[in-house]
Amino acid sequence: MINVTKTYMPDIRTYNRFLERAYSSGWITNAGPLVQELEDKLRSRSGVRHLILVSNGSLALQVAYRALALSGEVITTPFSFVATTSTLVWEGLKPVFADIDPHSLNLDPDNVARCINDQTSAILPVHVYGNPCAVDAFGALAKRHGLKLVYDAAHAFGVEVNGKGVLCQGDISTISFHATKLFHTVEGGALTTDSDEIAERIRLLINFGITGPTRIDALGINAKMNEFQAAMGLAVLEDMDRIIEQRQDIYTRYERGLNGAVMMPALHDGATRNHAYLPLVFRSSDERASVESALKAQQIIPRRYFYPSLNTLPYLEGANACPISEDIVERILCLPIYPGLRDEIPVEDIVELVKQGIRMASTCQTR
Ligand SMILES: *Cc1c(COP(=O)(O)O)cnc(C)c1O
């Protein structure tokens, strides 16, 4: 069976090399040396001033909302992984959904502008599939209305926009290092910020609000990354350039093979690519379903990233309609892309199955 992604497993000897350090020191959590080393390496890679590792990407979002003292309404995208919305609701914030741009599938700044009112405290865009959203427009909008700006950059590892790391954007950016993401620490995540003050507040919040042996200065939580997670991250990081190269190669083969047979999201023209996902937007829900069954018949399992449109989640009351997002979720599939895929099946064979699915959908229609 070939899934949409496969967790990258670094050489176990490399992983052991890092684990042995934790074993011999006995320091296995609480800002240990491996977490510090991974923070340093990731910080210099992404060009941010502060990078704080946490135990997962969802907590990264929750801590970000608390660090910025968000309240009331937060304007966000309906087209993302569920955690973008669920973390808001979990923190007692009201998600307000602005519809997406039908080409980039990212949050549309004009639609966001229309949702701003006196309850709004922040904007929460996502760089969907690692493709940066309209960062200049969101920056200007947040500034004009005095709103906080948090980017869910869960997919955007290693991406640059306008010549600098995408994690430098906004008051805070968050990222996920879950096993299914491009770079991973088994479970994990990070917050990044340019502000010394916000960074200090984040470090306080992720460690119970403790400031000293006998002092607790804030309501905090436990969101710390441990040394075993950091060891995995350090091991994966050593292979990162090769991982991105292999993804680039697979992406190019898909692109060449599909050659316009199906729409791919429009990419930000000032950005680099990390090829974290391979999204295809079909003409109709039927065409998407037909391609899905053609692939599944050959044990290739694409994923409906993202489904459902988050404004339709059952636990939300009275969320506004988002016709573009609700249409796209019916027509989109993500296809397998990961290092080693080509040892299992030629990309060209997957492309043929996609085209076969498209042909079958059109014959069904004309019949
Ligand atoms: C994966 C993901 C998250 C959550 O990260 P976890 O590390 O799994 O908690 C949040 N937002 C988006 C867009 C994601 O894809």
PDB file of N, CA, C and O in Angstrom, residues 10-71:
ATOM      1  N   PRO A  10      15.295   8.361   9.921  1.00  0.00           N
ATOM      2  CA  PRO A  10      16.732   8.530   9.697  1.00  0.00           C
ATOM      3  C   PRO A  10      17.465   7.245  10.072  1.00  0.00           C
ATOM      4  O   PRO A  10      16.895   6.381  10.742  1.00  0.00           O
ATOM      5  N   ASP A  11      18.700   7.117   9.676  1.00  0.00           N
ATOM      6  CA  ASP A  11      19.543   5.984  10.041  1.00  0.00           C
ATOM      7  C   ASP A  11      19.539   5.838  11.566  1.00  0.00           C
ATOM      8  O   ASP A  11      19.800   6.804  12.292  1.00  0.00           O
ATOM      9  N   ILE A  12      19.225   4.622  12.038  1.00  0.00           N
ATOM     10  CA  ILE A  12      19.084   4.427  13.496  1.00  0.00           C
ATOM     11  C   ILE A  12      20.394   4.692  14.233  1.00  0.00           C
ATOM     12  O   ILE A  12      20.401   5.093  15.396  1.00  0.00           O
ATOM     13  N   ARG A  13      21.523   4.528  13.534  1.00  0.00           N
ATOM     14  CA  ARG A  13      22.810   4.813  14.191  1.00  0.00           C
ATOM     15  C   ARG A  13      22.963   6.308  14.475  1.00  0.00           C
ATOM     16  O   ARG A  13      23.510   6.715  15.484  1.00  0.00           O
ATOM     17  N   THR A  14      22.444   7.112  13.538  1.00  0.00           N
ATOM     18  CA  THR A  14      22.492   8.562  13.759  1.00  0.00           C
ATOM     19  C   THR A  14      21.626   8.931  14.960  1.00  0.00           C
ATOM     20  O   THR A  14      22.018   9.710  15.832  1.00  0.00           O
ATOM     21  N   TYR A  15      20.417   8.344  15.002  1.00  0.00           N
ATOM     22  CA  TYR A  15      19.494   8.606  16.110  1.00  0.00           C
ATOM     23  C   TYR A  15      20.149   8.180  17.436  1.00  0.00           C
ATOM     24  O   TYR A  15      20.137   8.917  18.413  1.00  0.00           O
ATOM     25  N   ASN A  16      20.769   7.001  17.430  1.00  0.00           N
ATOM     26  CA  ASN A  16      21.432   6.497  18.641  1.00  0.00           C
ATOM     27  C   ASN A  16      22.556   7.397  19.118  1.00  0.00           C
ATOM     28  O   ASN A  16      22.743   7.581  20.320  1.00  0.00           O
ATOM     29  N   ARG A  17      23.273   7.955  18.165  1.00  0.00           N
ATOM     30  CA  ARG A  17      24.380   8.856  18.506  1.00  0.00           C
ATOM     31  C   ARG A  17      23.850   9.998  19.389  1.00  0.00           C
ATOM     32  O   ARG A  17      24.475  10.373  20.381  1.00  0.00           O
ATOM     33  N   PHE A  18      22.659  10.526  19.053  1.00  0.00           N
ATOM     34  CA  PHE A  18      22.079  11.601  19.865  1.00  0.00           C
ATOM     35  C   PHE A  18      21.490  11.056  21.170  1.00  0.00           C
ATOM     36  O   PHE A  18      21.645  11.660  22.236  1.00  0.00           O
ATOM     37  N   LEU A  19      20.823   9.900  21.079  1.00  0.00           N
ATOM     38  CA  LEU A  19      20.215   9.319  22.284  1.00  0.00           C
ATOM     39  C   LEU A  19      21.258   9.009  23.352  1.00  0.00           C
ATOM     40  O   LEU A  19      21.006   9.178  24.552  1.00  0.00           O
ATOM     41  N   GLU A  20      22.422   8.557  22.922  1.00  0.00           N
ATOM     42  CA  GLU A  20      23.475   8.198  23.884  1.00  0.00           C
ATOM     43  C   GLU A  20      23.854   9.393  24.754  1.00  0.00           C
ATOM     44  O   GLU A  20      24.157   9.237  25.933  1.00  0.00           O
ATOM     45  N   ARG A  21      23.775  10.573  24.170  1.00  0.00           N
ATOM     46  CA  ARG A  21      24.084  11.776  24.956  1.00  0.00           C
ATOM     47  C   ARG A  21      23.059  11.968  26.066  1.00  0.00           C
ATOM     48  O   ARG A  21      23.424  12.282  27.212  1.00  0.00           O
ATOM     49  N   ALA A  22      21.779  11.756  25.749  1.00  0.00           N
ATOM     50  CA  ALA A  22      20.735  11.907  26.773  1.00  0.00           C
ATOM     51  C   ALA A  22      20.881  10.824  27.842  1.00  0.00           C
ATOM     52  O   ALA A  22      20.720  11.087  29.039  1.00  0.00           O
ATOM     53  N   TYR A  23      21.222   9.600  27.387  1.00  0.00           N
ATOM     54  CA  TYR A  23      21.375   8.498  28.329  1.00  0.00           C
ATOM     55  C   TYR A  23      22.521   8.738  29.295  1.00  0.00           C
ATOM     56  O   TYR A  23      22.404   8.510  30.486  1.00  0.00           O
ATOM     57  N   SER A  24      23.652   9.218  28.775  1.00  0.00           N
ATOM     58  CA  SER A  24      24.806   9.341  29.670  1.00  0.00           C
ATOM     59  C   SER A  24      24.654  10.524  30.624  1.00  0.00           C
ATOM     60  O   SER A  24      25.138  10.478  31.740  1.00  0.00           O
ATOM     61  N   SER A  25      23.912  11.570  30.198  1.00  0.00           N
ATOM     62  CA  SER A  25      23.744  12.704  31.115  1.00  0.00           C
ATOM     63  C   SER A  25      22.548  12.510  32.043  1.00  0.00           C
ATOM     64  O   SER A  25      22.495  13.085  33.122  1.00  0.00           O
ATOM     65  N   GLY A  26      21.568  11.705  31.601  1.00  0.00           N
ATOM     66  CA  GLY A  26      20.350  11.526  32.395  1.00  0.00           C
ATOM     67  C   GLY A  26      19.402  12.721  32.309  1.00  0.00           C
ATOM     68  O   GLY A  26      18.373  12.760  32.965  1.00  0.00           O
ATOM     69  N   TRP A  27      19.736  13.684  31.484  1.00  0.00           N
ATOM     70  CA  TRP A  27      18.906  14.894  31.303  1.00  0.00           C
ATOM     71  C   TRP A  27      17.999  14.627  30.101  1.00  0.00           C
ATOM     72  O   TRP A  27      18.465  14.682  28.958  1.00  0.00           O
ATOM     73  N   ILE A  28      16.751  14.284  30.354  1.00  0.00           N
ATOM     74  CA  ILE A  28      15.894  13.859  29.244  1.00  0.00           C
ATOM     75  C   ILE A  28      14.749  14.809  28.924  1.00  0.00           C
ATOM     76  O   ILE A  28      14.050  14.625  27.942  1.00  0.00           O
ATOM     77  N   THR A  29      14.538  15.833  29.770  1.00  0.00           N
ATOM     78  CA  THR A  29      13.564  16.865  29.393  1.00  0.00           C
ATOM     79  C   THR A  29      13.914  18.178  30.106  1.00  0.00           C
ATOM     80  O   THR A  29      15.001  18.291  30.672  1.00  0.00           O
ATOM     81  N   ASN A  30      13.024  19.186  30.021  1.00  0.00           N
ATOM     82  CA  ASN A  30      13.273  20.518  30.616  1.00  0.00           C
ATOM     83  C   ASN A  30      14.454  21.245  29.970  1.00  0.00           C
ATOM     84  O   ASN A  30      15.502  21.412  30.597  1.00  0.00           O
ATOM     85  N   ALA A  31      14.255  21.686  28.730  1.00  0.00           N
ATOM     86  CA  ALA A  31      15.258  22.495  28.013  1.00  0.00           C
ATOM     87  C   ALA A  31      16.647  21.877  28.058  1.00  0.00           C
ATOM     88  O   ALA A  31      17.635  22.534  28.368  1.00  0.00           O
ATOM     89  N   GLY A  32      16.732  20.582  27.753  1.00  0.00           N
ATOM     90  CA  GLY A  32      18.005  19.871  27.751  1.00  0.00           C
ATOM     91  C   GLY A  32      18.909  20.289  26.607  1.00  0.00           C
ATOM     92  O   GLY A  32      18.501  21.051  25.728  1.00  0.00           O
ATOM     93  N   PRO A  33      20.135  19.752  26.609  1.00  0.00           N
ATOM     94  CA  PRO A  33      21.119  20.149  25.591  1.00  0.00           C
ATOM     95  C   PRO A  33      20.703  19.812  24.154  1.00  0.00           C
ATOM     96  O   PRO A  33      21.057  20.560  23.237  1.00  0.00           O
ATOM     97  N   LEU A  34      19.967  18.725  23.946  1.00  0.00           N
ATOM     98  CA  LEU A  34      19.562  18.387  22.576  1.00  0.00           C
ATOM     99  C   LEU A  34      18.488  19.359  22.075  1.00  0.00           C
ATOM    100  O   LEU A  34      18.511  19.780  20.919  1.00  0.00           O
ATOM    101  N   VAL A  35      17.552  19.715  22.958  1.00  0.00           N
ATOM    102  CA  VAL A  35      16.539  20.710  22.590  1.00  0.00           C
ATOM    103  C   VAL A  35      17.227  22.038  22.264  1.00  0.00           C
ATOM    104  O   VAL A  35      16.910  22.690  21.264  1.00  0.00           O
ATOM    105  N   GLN A  36      18.207  22.415  23.093  1.00  0.00           N
ATOM    106  CA  GLN A  36      18.912  23.681  22.834  1.00  0.00           C
ATOM    107  C   GLN A  36      19.668  23.641  21.511  1.00  0.00           C
ATOM    108  O   GLN A  36      19.650  24.602  20.740  1.00  0.00           O
ATOM    109  N   GLU A  37      20.297  22.497  21.233  1.00  0.00           N
ATOM    110  CA  GLU A  37      21.052  22.368  19.973  1.00  0.00           C
ATOM    111  C   GLU A  37      20.112  22.422  18.764  1.00  0.00           C
ATOM    112  O   GLU A  37      20.397  23.103  17.772  1.00  0.00           O
ATOM    113  N   LEU A  38      18.967  21.735  18.879  1.00  0.00           N
ATOM    114  CA  LEU A  38      18.010  21.757  17.770  1.00  0.00           C
ATOM    115  C   LEU A  38      17.434  23.165  17.579  1.00  0.00           C
ATOM    116  O   LEU A  38      17.276  23.635  16.446  1.00  0.00           O
ATOM    117  N   GLU A  39      17.144  23.832  18.690  1.00  0.00           N
ATOM    118  CA  GLU A  39      16.654  25.226  18.584  1.00  0.00           C
ATOM    119  C   GLU A  39      17.663  26.097  17.847  1.00  0.00           C
ATOM    120  O   GLU A  39      17.300  26.849  16.938  1.00  0.00           O
ATOM    121  N   ASP A  40      18.933  25.987  18.223  1.00  0.00           N
ATOM    122  CA  ASP A  40      19.974  26.804  17.568  1.00  0.00           C
ATOM    123  C   ASP A  40      20.043  26.515  16.078  1.00  0.00           C
ATOM    124  O   ASP A  40      20.109  27.423  15.258  1.00  0.00           O
ATOM    125  N   LYS A  41      20.035  25.226  15.734  1.00  0.00           N
ATOM    126  CA  LYS A  41      20.161  24.852  14.322  1.00  0.00           C
ATOM    127  C   LYS A  41      18.956  25.314  13.503  1.00  0.00           C
ATOM    128  O   LYS A  41      19.109  25.810  12.390  1.00  0.00           O
ATOM    129  N   LEU A  42      17.766  25.142  14.068  1.00  0.00           N
ATOM    130  CA  LEU A  42      16.561  25.548  13.336  1.00  0.00           C
ATOM    131  C   LEU A  42      16.466  27.064  13.234  1.00  0.00           C
ATOM    132  O   LEU A  42      16.028  27.601  12.223  1.00  0.00           O
ATOM    133  N   ARG A  43      16.916  27.748  14.292  1.00  0.00           N
ATOM    134  CA  ARG A  43      16.870  29.208  14.296  1.00  0.00           C
ATOM    135  C   ARG A  43      17.776  29.751  13.186  1.00  0.00           C
ATOM    136  O   ARG A  43      17.365  30.609  12.405  1.00  0.00           O
ATOM    137  N   SER A  44      18.978  29.222  13.087  1.00  0.00           N
ATOM    138  CA  SER A  44      19.853  29.786  12.050  1.00  0.00           C
ATOM    139  C   SER A  44      19.386  29.369  10.658  1.00  0.00           C
ATOM    140  O   SER A  44      19.515  30.125   9.706  1.00  0.00           O
ATOM    141  N   ARG A  45      18.790  28.180  10.535  1.00  0.00           N
ATOM    142  CA  ARG A  45      18.254  27.770   9.230  1.00  0.00           C
ATOM    143  C   ARG A  45      17.125  28.666   8.764  1.00  0.00           C
ATOM    144  O   ARG A  45      17.001  28.956   7.582  1.00  0.00           O
ATOM    145  N   SER A  46      16.266  29.088   9.725  1.00  0.00           N
ATOM    146  CA  SER A  46      15.071  29.831   9.291  1.00  0.00           C
ATOM    147  C   SER A  46      15.250  31.340   9.389  1.00  0.00           C
ATOM    148  O   SER A  46      14.369  32.089   8.964  1.00  0.00           O
ATOM    149  N   GLY A  47      16.374  31.794   9.950  1.00  0.00           N
ATOM    150  CA  GLY A  47      16.665  33.230   9.966  1.00  0.00           C
ATOM    151  C   GLY A  47      15.795  34.041  10.914  1.00  0.00           C
ATOM    152  O   GLY A  47      15.701  35.253  10.785  1.00  0.00           O
ATOM    153  N   VAL A  48      15.173  33.368  11.890  1.00  0.00           N
ATOM    154  CA  VAL A  48      14.330  34.095  12.847  1.00  0.00           C
ATOM    155  C   VAL A  48      15.160  34.508  14.054  1.00  0.00           C
ATOM    156  O   VAL A  48      16.234  33.962  14.310  1.00  0.00           O
ATOM    157  N   ARG A  49      14.635  35.479  14.823  1.00  0.00           N
ATOM    158  CA  ARG A  49      15.363  35.938  16.015  1.00  0.00           C
ATOM    159  C   ARG A  49      15.172  34.958  17.177  1.00  0.00           C
ATOM    160  O   ARG A  49      16.109  34.646  17.886  1.00  0.00           O
ATOM    161  N   HIS A  50      13.932  34.481  17.346  1.00  0.00           N
ATOM    162  CA  HIS A  50      13.645  33.537  18.430  1.00  0.00           C
ATOM    163  C   HIS A  50      12.887  32.333  17.882  1.00  0.00           C
ATOM    164  O   HIS A  50      11.944  32.508  17.096  1.00  0.00           O
ATOM    165  N   LEU A  51      13.295  31.153  18.307  1.00  0.00           N
ATOM    166  CA  LEU A  51      12.565  29.929  17.959  1.00  0.00           C
ATOM    167  C   LEU A  51      12.481  29.084  19.218  1.00  0.00           C
ATOM    168  O   LEU A  51      13.508  28.780  19.834  1.00  0.00           O
ATOM    169  N   ILE A  52      11.263  28.756  19.619  1.00  0.00           N
ATOM    170  CA  ILE A  52      11.039  28.019  20.867  1.00  0.00           C
ATOM    171  C   ILE A  52      10.361  26.699  20.532  1.00  0.00           C
ATOM    172  O   ILE A  52       9.259  26.682  19.971  1.00  0.00           O
ATOM    173  N   LEU A  53      11.024  25.595  20.870  1.00  0.00           N
ATOM    174  CA  LEU A  53      10.464  24.271  20.578  1.00  0.00           C
ATOM    175  C   LEU A  53       9.399  23.904  21.600  1.00  0.00           C
ATOM    176  O   LEU A  53       9.544  24.204  22.788  1.00  0.00           O
ATOM    177  N   VAL A  54       8.355  23.243  21.118  1.00  0.00           N
ATOM    178  CA  VAL A  54       7.286  22.761  22.002  1.00  0.00           C
ATOM    179  C   VAL A  54       6.901  21.336  21.618  1.00  0.00           C
ATOM    180  O   VAL A  54       7.398  20.798  20.620  1.00  0.00           O
ATOM    181  N   SER A  55       6.007  20.735  22.415  1.00  0.00           N
ATOM    182  CA  SER A  55       5.747  19.306  22.254  1.00  0.00           C
ATOM    183  C   SER A  55       4.869  18.951  21.055  1.00  0.00           C
ATOM    184  O   SER A  55       4.885  17.810  20.609  1.00  0.00           O
ATOM    185  N   ASN A  56       4.109  19.887  20.527  1.00  0.00           N
ATOM    186  CA  ASN A  56       3.414  19.648  19.254  1.00  0.00           C
ATOM    187  C   ASN A  56       2.927  20.970  18.660  1.00  0.00           C
ATOM    188  O   ASN A  56       2.951  22.012  19.313  1.00  0.00           O
ATOM    189  N   GLY A  57       2.463  20.895  17.417  1.00  0.00           N
ATOM    190  CA  GLY A  57       2.074  22.101  16.690  1.00  0.00           C
ATOM    191  C   GLY A  57       0.760  22.711  17.171  1.00  0.00           C
ATOM    192  O   GLY A  57       0.531  23.905  17.001  1.00  0.00           O
ATOM    193  N   SER A  58      -0.099  21.887  17.751  1.00  0.00           N
ATOM    194  CA  SER A  58      -1.368  22.414  18.268  1.00  0.00           C
ATOM    195  C   SER A  58      -1.108  23.272  19.506  1.00  0.00           C
ATOM    196  O   SER A  58      -1.652  24.379  19.630  1.00  0.00           O
ATOM    197  N   LEU A  59      -0.265  22.772  20.411  1.00  0.00           N
ATOM    198  CA  LEU A  59       0.099  23.574  21.586  1.00  0.00           C
ATOM    199  C   LEU A  59       0.835  24.843  21.180  1.00  0.00           C
ATOM    200  O   LEU A  59       0.695  25.877  21.832  1.00  0.00           O
ATOM    201  N   ALA A  60       1.607  24.770  20.102  1.00  0.00           N
ATOM    202  CA  ALA A  60       2.288  25.976  19.608  1.00  0.00           C
ATOM    203  C   ALA A  60       1.244  27.058  19.310  1.00  0.00           C
ATOM    204  O   ALA A  60       1.409  28.222  19.696  1.00  0.00           O
ATOM    205  N   LEU A  61       0.148  26.669  18.652  1.00  0.00           N
ATOM    206  CA  LEU A  61      -0.919  27.635  18.355  1.00  0.00           C
ATOM    207  C   LEU A  61      -1.574  28.141  19.640  1.00  0.00           C
ATOM    208  O   LEU A  61      -1.758  29.348  19.821  1.00  0.00           O
ATOM    209  N   GLN A  62      -1.912  27.217  20.528  1.00  0.00           N
ATOM    210  CA  GLN A  62      -2.591  27.621  21.765  1.00  0.00           C
ATOM    211  C   GLN A  62      -1.734  28.582  22.592  1.00  0.00           C
ATOM    212  O   GLN A  62      -2.233  29.574  23.119  1.00  0.00           O
ATOM    213  N   VAL A  63      -0.440  28.278  22.693  1.00  0.00           N
ATOM    214  CA  VAL A  63       0.464  29.156  23.443  1.00  0.00           C
ATOM    215  C   VAL A  63       0.591  30.508  22.739  1.00  0.00           C
ATOM    216  O   VAL A  63       0.637  31.557  23.392  1.00  0.00           O
ATOM    217  N   ALA A  64       0.583  30.494  21.407  1.00  0.00           N
ATOM    218  CA  ALA A  64       0.665  31.766  20.659  1.00  0.00           C
ATOM    219  C   ALA A  64      -0.524  32.669  21.002  1.00  0.00           C
ATOM    220  O   ALA A  64      -0.356  33.859  21.252  1.00  0.00           O
ATOM    221  N   TYR A  65      -1.733  32.093  21.032  1.00  0.00           N
ATOM    222  CA  TYR A  65      -2.923  32.913  21.337  1.00  0.00           C
ATOM    223  C   TYR A  65      -2.807  33.511  22.734  1.00  0.00           C
ATOM    224  O   TYR A  65      -3.173  34.650  22.971  1.00  0.00           O
ATOM    225  N   ARG A  66      -2.312  32.708  23.682  1.00  0.00           N
ATOM    226  CA  ARG A  66      -2.169  33.169  25.065  1.00  0.00           C
ATOM    227  C   ARG A  66      -1.064  34.215  25.183  1.00  0.00           C
ATOM    228  O   ARG A  66      -1.213  35.193  25.913  1.00  0.00           O
ATOM    229  N   ALA A  67       0.040  33.980  24.491  1.00  0.00           N
ATOM    230  CA  ALA A  67       1.182  34.904  24.587  1.00  0.00           C
ATOM    231  C   ALA A  67       0.790  36.289  24.081  1.00  0.00           C
ATOM    232  O   ALA A  67       1.316  37.293  24.545  1.00  0.00           O
ATOM    233  N   LEU A  68      -0.134  36.333  23.116  1.00  0.00           N
ATOM    234  CA  LEU A  68      -0.561  37.616  22.553  1.00  0.00           C
ATOM    235  C   LEU A  68      -1.859  38.110  23.200  1.00  0.00           C
ATOM    236  O   LEU A  68      -2.419  39.122  22.780  1.00  0.00           O
ATOM    237  N   ALA A  69      -2.335  37.367  24.192  1.00  0.00           N
ATOM    238  CA  ALA A  69      -3.559  37.718  24.931  1.00  0.00           C
ATOM    239  C   ALA A  69      -4.739  37.984  23.994  1.00  0.00           C
ATOM    240  O   ALA A  69      -5.440  38.990  24.121  1.00  0.00           O
ATOM    241  N   LEU A  70      -4.955  37.082  23.048  1.00  0.00           N
ATOM    242  CA  LEU A  70      -6.069  37.246  22.113  1.00  0.00           C
ATOM    243  C   LEU A  70      -7.401  37.093  22.857  1.00  0.00           C
ATOM    244  O   LEU A  70      -7.494  36.374  23.849  1.00  0.00           O
ATOM    245  N   SER A  71      -8.425  37.757  22.328  1.00  0.00           N
ATOM    246  CA  SER A  71      -9.762  37.630  22.909  1.00  0.00           C
ATOM    247  C   SER A  71     -10.789  37.803  21.793  1.00  0.00           C
ATOM    248  O   SER A  71     -10.444  38.256  20.692  1.00  0.00           O
TER     249      SER A  71
END
